[in-house]
PDB file of C-alpha atoms in Angstrom:
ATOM      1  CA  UNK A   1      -7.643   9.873 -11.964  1.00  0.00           C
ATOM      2  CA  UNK A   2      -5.485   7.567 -14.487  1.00  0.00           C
ATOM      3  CA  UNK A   3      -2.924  10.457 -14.147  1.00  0.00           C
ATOM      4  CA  UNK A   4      -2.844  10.748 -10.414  1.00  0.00           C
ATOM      5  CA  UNK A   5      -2.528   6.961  -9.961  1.00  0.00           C
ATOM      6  CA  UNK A   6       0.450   6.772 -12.200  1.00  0.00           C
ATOM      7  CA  UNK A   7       2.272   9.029 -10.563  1.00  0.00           C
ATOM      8  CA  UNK A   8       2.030   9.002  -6.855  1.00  0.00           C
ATOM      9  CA  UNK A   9       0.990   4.680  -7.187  1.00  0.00           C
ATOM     10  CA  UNK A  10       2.821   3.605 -10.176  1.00  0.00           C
ATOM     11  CA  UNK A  11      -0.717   1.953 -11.309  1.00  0.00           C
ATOM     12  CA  UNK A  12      -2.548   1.925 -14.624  1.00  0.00           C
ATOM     13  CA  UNK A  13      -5.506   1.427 -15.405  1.00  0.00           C
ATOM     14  CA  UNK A  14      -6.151  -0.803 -18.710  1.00  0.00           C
ATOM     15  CA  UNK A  15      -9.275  -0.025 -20.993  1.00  0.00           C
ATOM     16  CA  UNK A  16     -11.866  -2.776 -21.534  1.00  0.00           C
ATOM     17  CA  UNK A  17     -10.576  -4.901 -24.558  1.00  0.00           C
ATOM     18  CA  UNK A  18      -7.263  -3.776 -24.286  1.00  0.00           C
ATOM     19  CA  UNK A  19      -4.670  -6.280 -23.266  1.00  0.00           C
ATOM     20  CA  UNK A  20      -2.123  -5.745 -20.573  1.00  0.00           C
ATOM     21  CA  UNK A  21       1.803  -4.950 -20.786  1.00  0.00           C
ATOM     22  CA  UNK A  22       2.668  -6.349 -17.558  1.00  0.00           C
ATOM     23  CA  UNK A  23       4.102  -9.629 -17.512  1.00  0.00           C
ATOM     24  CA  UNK A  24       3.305 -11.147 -14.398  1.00  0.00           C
ATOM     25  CA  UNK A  25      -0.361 -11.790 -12.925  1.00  0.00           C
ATOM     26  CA  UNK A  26      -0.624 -11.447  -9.407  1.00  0.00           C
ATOM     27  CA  UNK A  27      -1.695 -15.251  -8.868  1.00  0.00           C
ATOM     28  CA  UNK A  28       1.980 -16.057 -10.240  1.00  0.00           C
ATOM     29  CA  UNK A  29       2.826 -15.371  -6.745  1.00  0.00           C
ATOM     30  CA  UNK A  30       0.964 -17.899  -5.616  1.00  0.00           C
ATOM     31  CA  UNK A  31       2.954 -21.096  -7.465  1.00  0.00           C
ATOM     32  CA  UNK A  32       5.898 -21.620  -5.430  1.00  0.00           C
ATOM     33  CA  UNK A  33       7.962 -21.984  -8.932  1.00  0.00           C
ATOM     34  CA  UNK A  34       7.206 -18.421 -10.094  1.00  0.00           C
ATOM     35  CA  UNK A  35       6.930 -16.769  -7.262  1.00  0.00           C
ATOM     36  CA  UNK A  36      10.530 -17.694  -6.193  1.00  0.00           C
ATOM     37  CA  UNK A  37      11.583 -17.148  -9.893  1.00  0.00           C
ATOM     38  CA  UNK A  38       9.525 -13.174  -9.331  1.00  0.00           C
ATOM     39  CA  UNK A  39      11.535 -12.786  -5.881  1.00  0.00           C
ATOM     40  CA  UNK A  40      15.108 -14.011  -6.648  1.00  0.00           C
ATOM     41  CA  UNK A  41      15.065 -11.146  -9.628  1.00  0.00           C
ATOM     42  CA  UNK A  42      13.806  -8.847  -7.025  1.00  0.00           C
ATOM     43  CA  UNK A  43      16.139  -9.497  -4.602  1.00  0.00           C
ATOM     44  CA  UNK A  44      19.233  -9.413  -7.617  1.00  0.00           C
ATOM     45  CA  UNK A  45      17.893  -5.738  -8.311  1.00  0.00           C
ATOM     46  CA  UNK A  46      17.967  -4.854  -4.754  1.00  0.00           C
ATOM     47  CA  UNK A  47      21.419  -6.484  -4.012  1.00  0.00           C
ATOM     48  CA  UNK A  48      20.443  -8.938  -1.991  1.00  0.00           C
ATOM     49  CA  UNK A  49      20.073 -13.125  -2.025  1.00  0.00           C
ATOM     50  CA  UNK A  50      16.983 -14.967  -1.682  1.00  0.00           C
ATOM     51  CA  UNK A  51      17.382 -17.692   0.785  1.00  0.00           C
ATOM     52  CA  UNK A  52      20.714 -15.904   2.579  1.00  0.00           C
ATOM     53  CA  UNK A  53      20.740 -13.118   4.053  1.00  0.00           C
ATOM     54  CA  UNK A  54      19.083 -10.367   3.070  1.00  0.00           C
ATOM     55  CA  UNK A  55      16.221 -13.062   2.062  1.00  0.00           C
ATOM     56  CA  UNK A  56      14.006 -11.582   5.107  1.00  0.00           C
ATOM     57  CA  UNK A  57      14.411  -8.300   4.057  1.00  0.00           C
ATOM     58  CA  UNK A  58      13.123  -9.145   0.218  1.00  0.00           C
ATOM     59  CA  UNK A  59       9.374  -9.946   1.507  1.00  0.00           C
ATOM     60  CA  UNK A  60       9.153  -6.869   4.190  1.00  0.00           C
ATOM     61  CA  UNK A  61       9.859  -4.789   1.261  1.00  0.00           C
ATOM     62  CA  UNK A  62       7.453  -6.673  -0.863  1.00  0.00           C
ATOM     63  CA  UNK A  63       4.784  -6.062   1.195  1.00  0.00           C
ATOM     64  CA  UNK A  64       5.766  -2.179   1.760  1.00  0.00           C
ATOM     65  CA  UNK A  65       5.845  -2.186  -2.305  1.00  0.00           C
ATOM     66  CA  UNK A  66       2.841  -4.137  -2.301  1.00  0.00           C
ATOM     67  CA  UNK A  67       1.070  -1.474  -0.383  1.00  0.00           C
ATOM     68  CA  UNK A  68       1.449   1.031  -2.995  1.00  0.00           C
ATOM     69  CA  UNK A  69      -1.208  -0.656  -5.298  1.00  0.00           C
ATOM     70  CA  UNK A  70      -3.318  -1.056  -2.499  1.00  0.00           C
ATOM     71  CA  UNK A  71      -3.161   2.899  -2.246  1.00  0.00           C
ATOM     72  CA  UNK A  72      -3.788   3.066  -5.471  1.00  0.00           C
ATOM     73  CA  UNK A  73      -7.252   0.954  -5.349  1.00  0.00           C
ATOM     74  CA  UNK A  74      -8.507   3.310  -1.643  1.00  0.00           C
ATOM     75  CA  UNK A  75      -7.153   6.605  -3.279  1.00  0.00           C
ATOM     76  CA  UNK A  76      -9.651   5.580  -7.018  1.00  0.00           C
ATOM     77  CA  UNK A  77     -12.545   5.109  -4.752  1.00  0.00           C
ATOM     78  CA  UNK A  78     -11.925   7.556  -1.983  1.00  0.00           C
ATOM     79  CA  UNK A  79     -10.781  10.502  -4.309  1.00  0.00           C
ATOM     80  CA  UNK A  80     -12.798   9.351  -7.359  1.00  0.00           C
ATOM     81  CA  UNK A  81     -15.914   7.221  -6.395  1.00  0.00           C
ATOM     82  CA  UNK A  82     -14.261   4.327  -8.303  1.00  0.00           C
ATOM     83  CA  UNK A  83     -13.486   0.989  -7.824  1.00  0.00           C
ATOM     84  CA  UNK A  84     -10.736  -0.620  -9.290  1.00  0.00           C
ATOM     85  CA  UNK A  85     -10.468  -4.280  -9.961  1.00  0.00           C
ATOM     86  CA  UNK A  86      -8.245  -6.721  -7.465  1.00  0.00           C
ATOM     87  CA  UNK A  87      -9.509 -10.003  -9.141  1.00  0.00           C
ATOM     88  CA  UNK A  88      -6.424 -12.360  -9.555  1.00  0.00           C
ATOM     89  CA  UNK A  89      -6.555 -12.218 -13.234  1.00  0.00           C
ATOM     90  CA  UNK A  90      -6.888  -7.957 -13.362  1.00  0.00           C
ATOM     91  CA  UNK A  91      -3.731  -7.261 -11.463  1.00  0.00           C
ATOM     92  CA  UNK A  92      -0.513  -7.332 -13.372  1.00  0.00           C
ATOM     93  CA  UNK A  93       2.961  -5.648 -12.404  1.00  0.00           C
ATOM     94  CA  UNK A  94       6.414  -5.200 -13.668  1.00  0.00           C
ATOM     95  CA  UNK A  95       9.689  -4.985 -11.672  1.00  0.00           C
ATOM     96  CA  UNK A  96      11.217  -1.839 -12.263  1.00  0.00           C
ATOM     97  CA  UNK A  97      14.611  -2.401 -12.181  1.00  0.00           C
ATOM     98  CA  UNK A  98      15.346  -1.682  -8.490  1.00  0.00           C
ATOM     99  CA  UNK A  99      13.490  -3.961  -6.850  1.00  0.00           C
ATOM    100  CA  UNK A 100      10.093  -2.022  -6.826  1.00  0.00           C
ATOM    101  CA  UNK A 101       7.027  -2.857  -9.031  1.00  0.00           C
ATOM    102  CA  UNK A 102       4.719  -1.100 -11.322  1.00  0.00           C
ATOM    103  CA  UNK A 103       0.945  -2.615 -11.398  1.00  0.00           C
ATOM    104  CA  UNK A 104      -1.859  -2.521 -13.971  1.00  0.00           C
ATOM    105  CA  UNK A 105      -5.263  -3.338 -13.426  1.00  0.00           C
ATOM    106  CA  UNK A 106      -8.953  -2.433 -14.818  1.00  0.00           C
ATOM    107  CA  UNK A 107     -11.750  -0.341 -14.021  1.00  0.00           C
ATOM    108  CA  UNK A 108     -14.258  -2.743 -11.607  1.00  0.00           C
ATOM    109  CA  UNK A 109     -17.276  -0.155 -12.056  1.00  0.00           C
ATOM    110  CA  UNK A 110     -18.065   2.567 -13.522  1.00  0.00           C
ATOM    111  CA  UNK A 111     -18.341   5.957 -11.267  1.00  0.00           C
ATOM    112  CA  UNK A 112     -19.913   6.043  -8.184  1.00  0.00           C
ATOM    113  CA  UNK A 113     -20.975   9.185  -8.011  1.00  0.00           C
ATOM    114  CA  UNK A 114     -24.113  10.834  -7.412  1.00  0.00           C
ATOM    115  CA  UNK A 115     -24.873   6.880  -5.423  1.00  0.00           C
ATOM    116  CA  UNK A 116     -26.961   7.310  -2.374  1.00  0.00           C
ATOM    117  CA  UNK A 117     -24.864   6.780   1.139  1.00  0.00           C
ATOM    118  CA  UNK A 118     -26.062   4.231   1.715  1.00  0.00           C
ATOM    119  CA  UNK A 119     -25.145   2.223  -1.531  1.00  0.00           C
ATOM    120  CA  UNK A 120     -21.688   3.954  -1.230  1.00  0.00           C
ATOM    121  CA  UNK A 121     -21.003   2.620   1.922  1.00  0.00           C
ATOM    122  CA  UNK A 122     -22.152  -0.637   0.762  1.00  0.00           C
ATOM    123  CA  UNK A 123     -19.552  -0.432  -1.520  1.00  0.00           C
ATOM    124  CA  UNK A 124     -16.822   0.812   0.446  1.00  0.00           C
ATOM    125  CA  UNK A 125     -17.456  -2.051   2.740  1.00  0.00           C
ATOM    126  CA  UNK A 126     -17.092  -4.535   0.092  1.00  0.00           C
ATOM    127  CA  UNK A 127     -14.013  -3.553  -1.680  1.00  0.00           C
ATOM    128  CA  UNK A 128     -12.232  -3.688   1.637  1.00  0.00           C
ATOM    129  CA  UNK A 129     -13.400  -7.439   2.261  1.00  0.00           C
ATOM    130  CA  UNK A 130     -12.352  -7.966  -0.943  1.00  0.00           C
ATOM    131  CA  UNK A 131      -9.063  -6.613  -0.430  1.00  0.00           C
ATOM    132  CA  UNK A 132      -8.325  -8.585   2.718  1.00  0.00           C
ATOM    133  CA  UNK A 133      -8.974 -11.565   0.715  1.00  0.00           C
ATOM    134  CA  UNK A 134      -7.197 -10.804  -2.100  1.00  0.00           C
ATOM    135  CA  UNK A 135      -4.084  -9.937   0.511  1.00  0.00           C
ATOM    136  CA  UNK A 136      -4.383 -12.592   2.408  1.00  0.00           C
ATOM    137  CA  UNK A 137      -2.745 -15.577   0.156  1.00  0.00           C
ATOM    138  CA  UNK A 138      -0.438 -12.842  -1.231  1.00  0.00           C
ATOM    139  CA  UNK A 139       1.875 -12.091   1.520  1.00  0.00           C
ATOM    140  CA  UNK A 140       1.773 -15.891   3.007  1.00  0.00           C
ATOM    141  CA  UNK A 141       2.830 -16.606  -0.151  1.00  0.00           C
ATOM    142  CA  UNK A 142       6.237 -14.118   0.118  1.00  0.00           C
ATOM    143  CA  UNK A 143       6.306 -14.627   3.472  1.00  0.00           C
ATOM    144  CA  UNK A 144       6.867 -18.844   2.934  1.00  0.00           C
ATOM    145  CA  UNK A 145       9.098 -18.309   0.047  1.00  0.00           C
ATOM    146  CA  UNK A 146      11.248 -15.365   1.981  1.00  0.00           C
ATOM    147  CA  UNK A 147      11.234 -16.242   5.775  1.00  0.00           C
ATOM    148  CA  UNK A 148      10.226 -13.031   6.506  1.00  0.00           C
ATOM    149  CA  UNK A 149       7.152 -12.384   9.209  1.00  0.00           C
ATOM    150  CA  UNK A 150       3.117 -12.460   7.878  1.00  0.00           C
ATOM    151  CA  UNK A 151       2.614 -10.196  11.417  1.00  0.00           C
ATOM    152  CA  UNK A 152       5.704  -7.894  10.009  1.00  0.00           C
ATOM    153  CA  UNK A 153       4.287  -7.752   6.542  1.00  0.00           C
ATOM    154  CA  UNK A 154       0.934  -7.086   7.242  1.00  0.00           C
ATOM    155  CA  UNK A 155       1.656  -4.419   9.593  1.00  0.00           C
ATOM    156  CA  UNK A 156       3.533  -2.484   6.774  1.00  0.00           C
ATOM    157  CA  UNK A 157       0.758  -2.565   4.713  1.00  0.00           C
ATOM    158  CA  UNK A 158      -1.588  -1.507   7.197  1.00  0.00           C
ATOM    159  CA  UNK A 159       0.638   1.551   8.406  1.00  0.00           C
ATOM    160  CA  UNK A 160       0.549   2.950   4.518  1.00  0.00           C
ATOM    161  CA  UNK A 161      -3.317   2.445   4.173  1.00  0.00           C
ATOM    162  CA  UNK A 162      -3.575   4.805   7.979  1.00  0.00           C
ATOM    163  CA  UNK A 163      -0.879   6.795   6.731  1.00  0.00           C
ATOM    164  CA  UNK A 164      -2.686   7.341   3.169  1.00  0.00           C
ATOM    165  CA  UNK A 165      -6.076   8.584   5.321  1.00  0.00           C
ATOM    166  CA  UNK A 166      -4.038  10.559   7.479  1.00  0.00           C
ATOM    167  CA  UNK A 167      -3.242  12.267   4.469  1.00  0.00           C
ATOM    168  CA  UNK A 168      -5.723  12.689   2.875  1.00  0.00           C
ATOM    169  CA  UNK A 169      -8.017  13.950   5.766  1.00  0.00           C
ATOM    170  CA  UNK A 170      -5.625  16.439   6.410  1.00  0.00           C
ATOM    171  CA  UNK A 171      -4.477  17.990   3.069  1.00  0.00           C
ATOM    172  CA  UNK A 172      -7.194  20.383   1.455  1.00  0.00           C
ATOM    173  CA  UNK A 173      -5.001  20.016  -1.909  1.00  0.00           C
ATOM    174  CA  UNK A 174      -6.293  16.288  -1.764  1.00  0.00           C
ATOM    175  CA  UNK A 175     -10.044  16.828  -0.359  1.00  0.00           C
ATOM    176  CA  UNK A 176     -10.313  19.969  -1.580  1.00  0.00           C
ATOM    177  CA  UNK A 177     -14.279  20.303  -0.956  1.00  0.00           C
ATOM    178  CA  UNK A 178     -16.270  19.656   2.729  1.00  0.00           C
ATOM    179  CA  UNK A 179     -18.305  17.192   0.862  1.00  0.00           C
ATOM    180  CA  UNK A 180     -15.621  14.915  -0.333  1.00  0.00           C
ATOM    181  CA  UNK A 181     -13.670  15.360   2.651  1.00  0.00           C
ATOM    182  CA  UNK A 182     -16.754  13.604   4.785  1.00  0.00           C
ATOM    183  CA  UNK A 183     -16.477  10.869   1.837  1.00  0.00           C
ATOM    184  CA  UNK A 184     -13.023  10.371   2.894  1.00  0.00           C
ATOM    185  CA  UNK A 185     -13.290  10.280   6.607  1.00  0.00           C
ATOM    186  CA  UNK A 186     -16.485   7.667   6.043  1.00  0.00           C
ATOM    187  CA  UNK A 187     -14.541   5.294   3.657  1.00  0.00           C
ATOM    188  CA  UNK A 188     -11.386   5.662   6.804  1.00  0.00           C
ATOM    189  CA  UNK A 189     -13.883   4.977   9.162  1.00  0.00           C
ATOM    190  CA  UNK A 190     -14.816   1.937   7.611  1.00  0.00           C
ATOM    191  CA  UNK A 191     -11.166   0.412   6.289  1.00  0.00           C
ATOM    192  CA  UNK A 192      -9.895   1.250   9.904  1.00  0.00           C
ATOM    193  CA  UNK A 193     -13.070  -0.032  11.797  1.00  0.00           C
ATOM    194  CA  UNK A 194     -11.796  -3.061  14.037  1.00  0.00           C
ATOM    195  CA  UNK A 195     -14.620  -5.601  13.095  1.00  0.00           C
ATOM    196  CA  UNK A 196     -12.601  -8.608  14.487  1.00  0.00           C
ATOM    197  CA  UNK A 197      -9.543  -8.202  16.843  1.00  0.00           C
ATOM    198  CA  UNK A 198      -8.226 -11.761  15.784  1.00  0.00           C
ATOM    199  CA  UNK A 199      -7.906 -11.279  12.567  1.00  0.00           C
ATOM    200  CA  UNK A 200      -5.594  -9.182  10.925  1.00  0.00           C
ATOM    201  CA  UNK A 201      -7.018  -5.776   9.889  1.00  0.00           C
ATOM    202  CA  UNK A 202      -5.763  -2.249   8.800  1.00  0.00           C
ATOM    203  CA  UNK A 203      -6.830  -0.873  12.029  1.00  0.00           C
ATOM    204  CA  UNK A 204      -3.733  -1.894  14.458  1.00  0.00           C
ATOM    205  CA  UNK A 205      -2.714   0.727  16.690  1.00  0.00           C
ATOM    206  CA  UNK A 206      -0.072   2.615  15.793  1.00  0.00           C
ATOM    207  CA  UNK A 207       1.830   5.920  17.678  1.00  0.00           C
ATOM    208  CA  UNK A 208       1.765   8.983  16.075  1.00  0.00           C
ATOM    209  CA  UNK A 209       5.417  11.133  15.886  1.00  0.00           C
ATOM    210  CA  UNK A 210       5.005  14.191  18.587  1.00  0.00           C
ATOM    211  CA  UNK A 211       7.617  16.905  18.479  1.00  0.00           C
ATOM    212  CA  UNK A 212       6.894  20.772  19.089  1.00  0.00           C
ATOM    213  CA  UNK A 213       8.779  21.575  16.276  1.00  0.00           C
ATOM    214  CA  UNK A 214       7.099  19.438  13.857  1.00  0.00           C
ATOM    215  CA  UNK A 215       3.734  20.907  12.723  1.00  0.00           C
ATOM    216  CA  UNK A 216       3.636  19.538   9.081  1.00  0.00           C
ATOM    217  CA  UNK A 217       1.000  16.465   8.406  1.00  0.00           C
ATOM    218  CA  UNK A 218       0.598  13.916  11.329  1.00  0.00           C
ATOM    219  CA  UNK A 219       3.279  11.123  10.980  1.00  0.00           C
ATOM    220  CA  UNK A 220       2.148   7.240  12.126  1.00  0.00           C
ATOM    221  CA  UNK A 221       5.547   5.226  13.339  1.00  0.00           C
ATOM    222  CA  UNK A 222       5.642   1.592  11.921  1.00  0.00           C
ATOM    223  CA  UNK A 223       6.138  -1.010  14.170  1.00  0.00           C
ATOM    224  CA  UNK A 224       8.373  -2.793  12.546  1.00  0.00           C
ATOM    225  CA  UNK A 225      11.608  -1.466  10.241  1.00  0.00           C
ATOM    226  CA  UNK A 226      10.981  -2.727   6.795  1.00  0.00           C
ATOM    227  CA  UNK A 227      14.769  -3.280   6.017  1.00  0.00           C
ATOM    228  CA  UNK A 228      15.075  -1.026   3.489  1.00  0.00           C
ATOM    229  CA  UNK A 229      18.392   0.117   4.903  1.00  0.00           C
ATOM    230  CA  UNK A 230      20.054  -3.194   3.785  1.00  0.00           C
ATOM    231  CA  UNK A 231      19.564  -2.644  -0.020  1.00  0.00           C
ATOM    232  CA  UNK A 232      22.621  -0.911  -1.704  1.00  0.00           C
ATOM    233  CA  UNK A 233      26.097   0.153  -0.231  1.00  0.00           C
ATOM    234  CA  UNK A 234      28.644   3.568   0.354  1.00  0.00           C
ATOM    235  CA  UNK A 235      27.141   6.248  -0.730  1.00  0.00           C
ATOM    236  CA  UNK A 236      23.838   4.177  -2.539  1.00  0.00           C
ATOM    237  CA  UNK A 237      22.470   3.091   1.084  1.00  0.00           C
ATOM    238  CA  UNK A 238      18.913   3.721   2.317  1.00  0.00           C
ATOM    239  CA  UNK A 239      19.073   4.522   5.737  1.00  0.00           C
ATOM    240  CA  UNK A 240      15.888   4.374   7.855  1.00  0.00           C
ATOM    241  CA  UNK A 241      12.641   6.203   6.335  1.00  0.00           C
ATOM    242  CA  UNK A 242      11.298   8.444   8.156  1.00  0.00           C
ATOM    243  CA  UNK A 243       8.823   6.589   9.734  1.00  0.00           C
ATOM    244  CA  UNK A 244      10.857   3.849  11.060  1.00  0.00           C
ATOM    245  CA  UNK A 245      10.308   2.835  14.792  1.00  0.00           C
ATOM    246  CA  UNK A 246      14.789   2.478  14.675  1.00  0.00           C
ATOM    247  CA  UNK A 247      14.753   6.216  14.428  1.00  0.00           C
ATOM    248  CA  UNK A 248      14.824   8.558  17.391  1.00  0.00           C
ATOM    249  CA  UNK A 249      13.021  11.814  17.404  1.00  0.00           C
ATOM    250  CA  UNK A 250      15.920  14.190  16.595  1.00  0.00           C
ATOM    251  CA  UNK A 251      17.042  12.103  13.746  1.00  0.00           C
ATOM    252  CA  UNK A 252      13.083  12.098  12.652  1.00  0.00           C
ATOM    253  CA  UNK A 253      12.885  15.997  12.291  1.00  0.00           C
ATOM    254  CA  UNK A 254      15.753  16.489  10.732  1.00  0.00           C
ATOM    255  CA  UNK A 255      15.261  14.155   8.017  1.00  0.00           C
ATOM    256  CA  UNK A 256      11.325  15.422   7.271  1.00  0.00           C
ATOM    257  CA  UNK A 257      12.819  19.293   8.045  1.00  0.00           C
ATOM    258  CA  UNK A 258      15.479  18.481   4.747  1.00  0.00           C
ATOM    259  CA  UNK A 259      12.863  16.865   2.570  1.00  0.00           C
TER     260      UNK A 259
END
């Protein structure tokens, strides 16, 4: 698991006892005098200016950053029957140089495995209310000190937990056996179950790409661009990714056809 995380979700997982090499806790976001301090370097490394333009653009690509720890803490449980710590205190992370972020957290429980449905569902259940909650103040927080959209942010977020399940429900080289595949599709049934339409959730619709010629894994289309194609310049640009609602379909396929 440790390896897996690292390298698809840039997480680690710290031993009991051990300290952590991250320097910033995740509640530093939440001080106004930090968290701008945390988002001007960010926006340096990306070539952009907090509080000019490009500002907006430093939070939607926070929260589609963010996202990839939250991957990180479904993928432990869904994959591996373990839950991973989101307490404040737990969750450290490192900028990386270009803007992105590395995290660190610890083990919450030991394995689930072998629990009775019933318990594991229990569980499931919890660690996404804890998640919500532990989101919640986080991207307010970027959102204030960036100008960008809460609705925008969350919505990025939400499109990378569907498009994680999507996935991983349909990739046997991730679920590899019936039995954890029906563990997978429970725990999506239950992070994408619409409990309360006002509230934000992870279950907002989105449209899923259609083209006869694609027939690789099912793509979901963000709602909103995350901006990424105002970092750099010439030939260092981003462009749109390939799930960007800005693309059209023909410029879609080609760019997953190349990859």
């Amino acid at each position: 698991m440790s390896g897996t995380l690292q390298h698809f979700f840039v997480t680690t997982i710290r031993a009991n006892g051990h300290d952590f090499k991250y320097p910033f806790h995740v509640k530093d976001l939440l001080d106004e005098e930090k968290r701008n301090s945390i988002l001007r370097e960010q926006a340096i490394q990306q070539g952009l200016r907090l509080g000019g333009k490009g500002s907006v653009a430093v939070g939607t690509l926070f929260a589609k950053r963010y996202s990839v720890f939250v991957m990180s803490v479904i993928s432990a449980f869904s994959l591996y029957d373990i839950p991973l710590s989101i307490a404040d205190d737990d969750v450290r992370f490192e900028l990386n140089g270009a803007g992105g972020m590395r995290y660190e957290t610890r083990l919450e429980k030991i394995s689930l495995e072998g629990e009775k449905s019933v318990q594991r569902r229990s569980e499931s259940t919890l660690l996404k209310k804890k998640m919500l909650l532990h989101l919640e103040p986080v991207l307010r927080a970027v959102a204030d000190g960036t100008g960008a959209s809460y609705n925008v942010m969350w919505s990025l977020v939400a499109h990378n937990v569907q498009q994680l399940y999507v996935r991983m429900v349909n990739d046997r080289k991730i679920c590899k056996t019936d039995q954890r595949l029906a563990q997978i599709q429970e725990d999506q049934s239950i992070w994408l179950d619409e409990e309360n339409k006002n509230a934000f959730t992870f279950a907002m619709k989105l449209h899923r790409f259609d083209h006869p010629e694609w027939q690789g894994t099912p793509l979901l289309i963000r709602r909103y661009c995350c901006l990424a194609y105002q970092v750099g310049d010439g030939g260092h640009a981003h462009g749109y990714c390939n799930s960007c609602p800005k693309l059209d379909s023909e410029s879609r396929l080609r760019n997953l056809l190349q990859q």
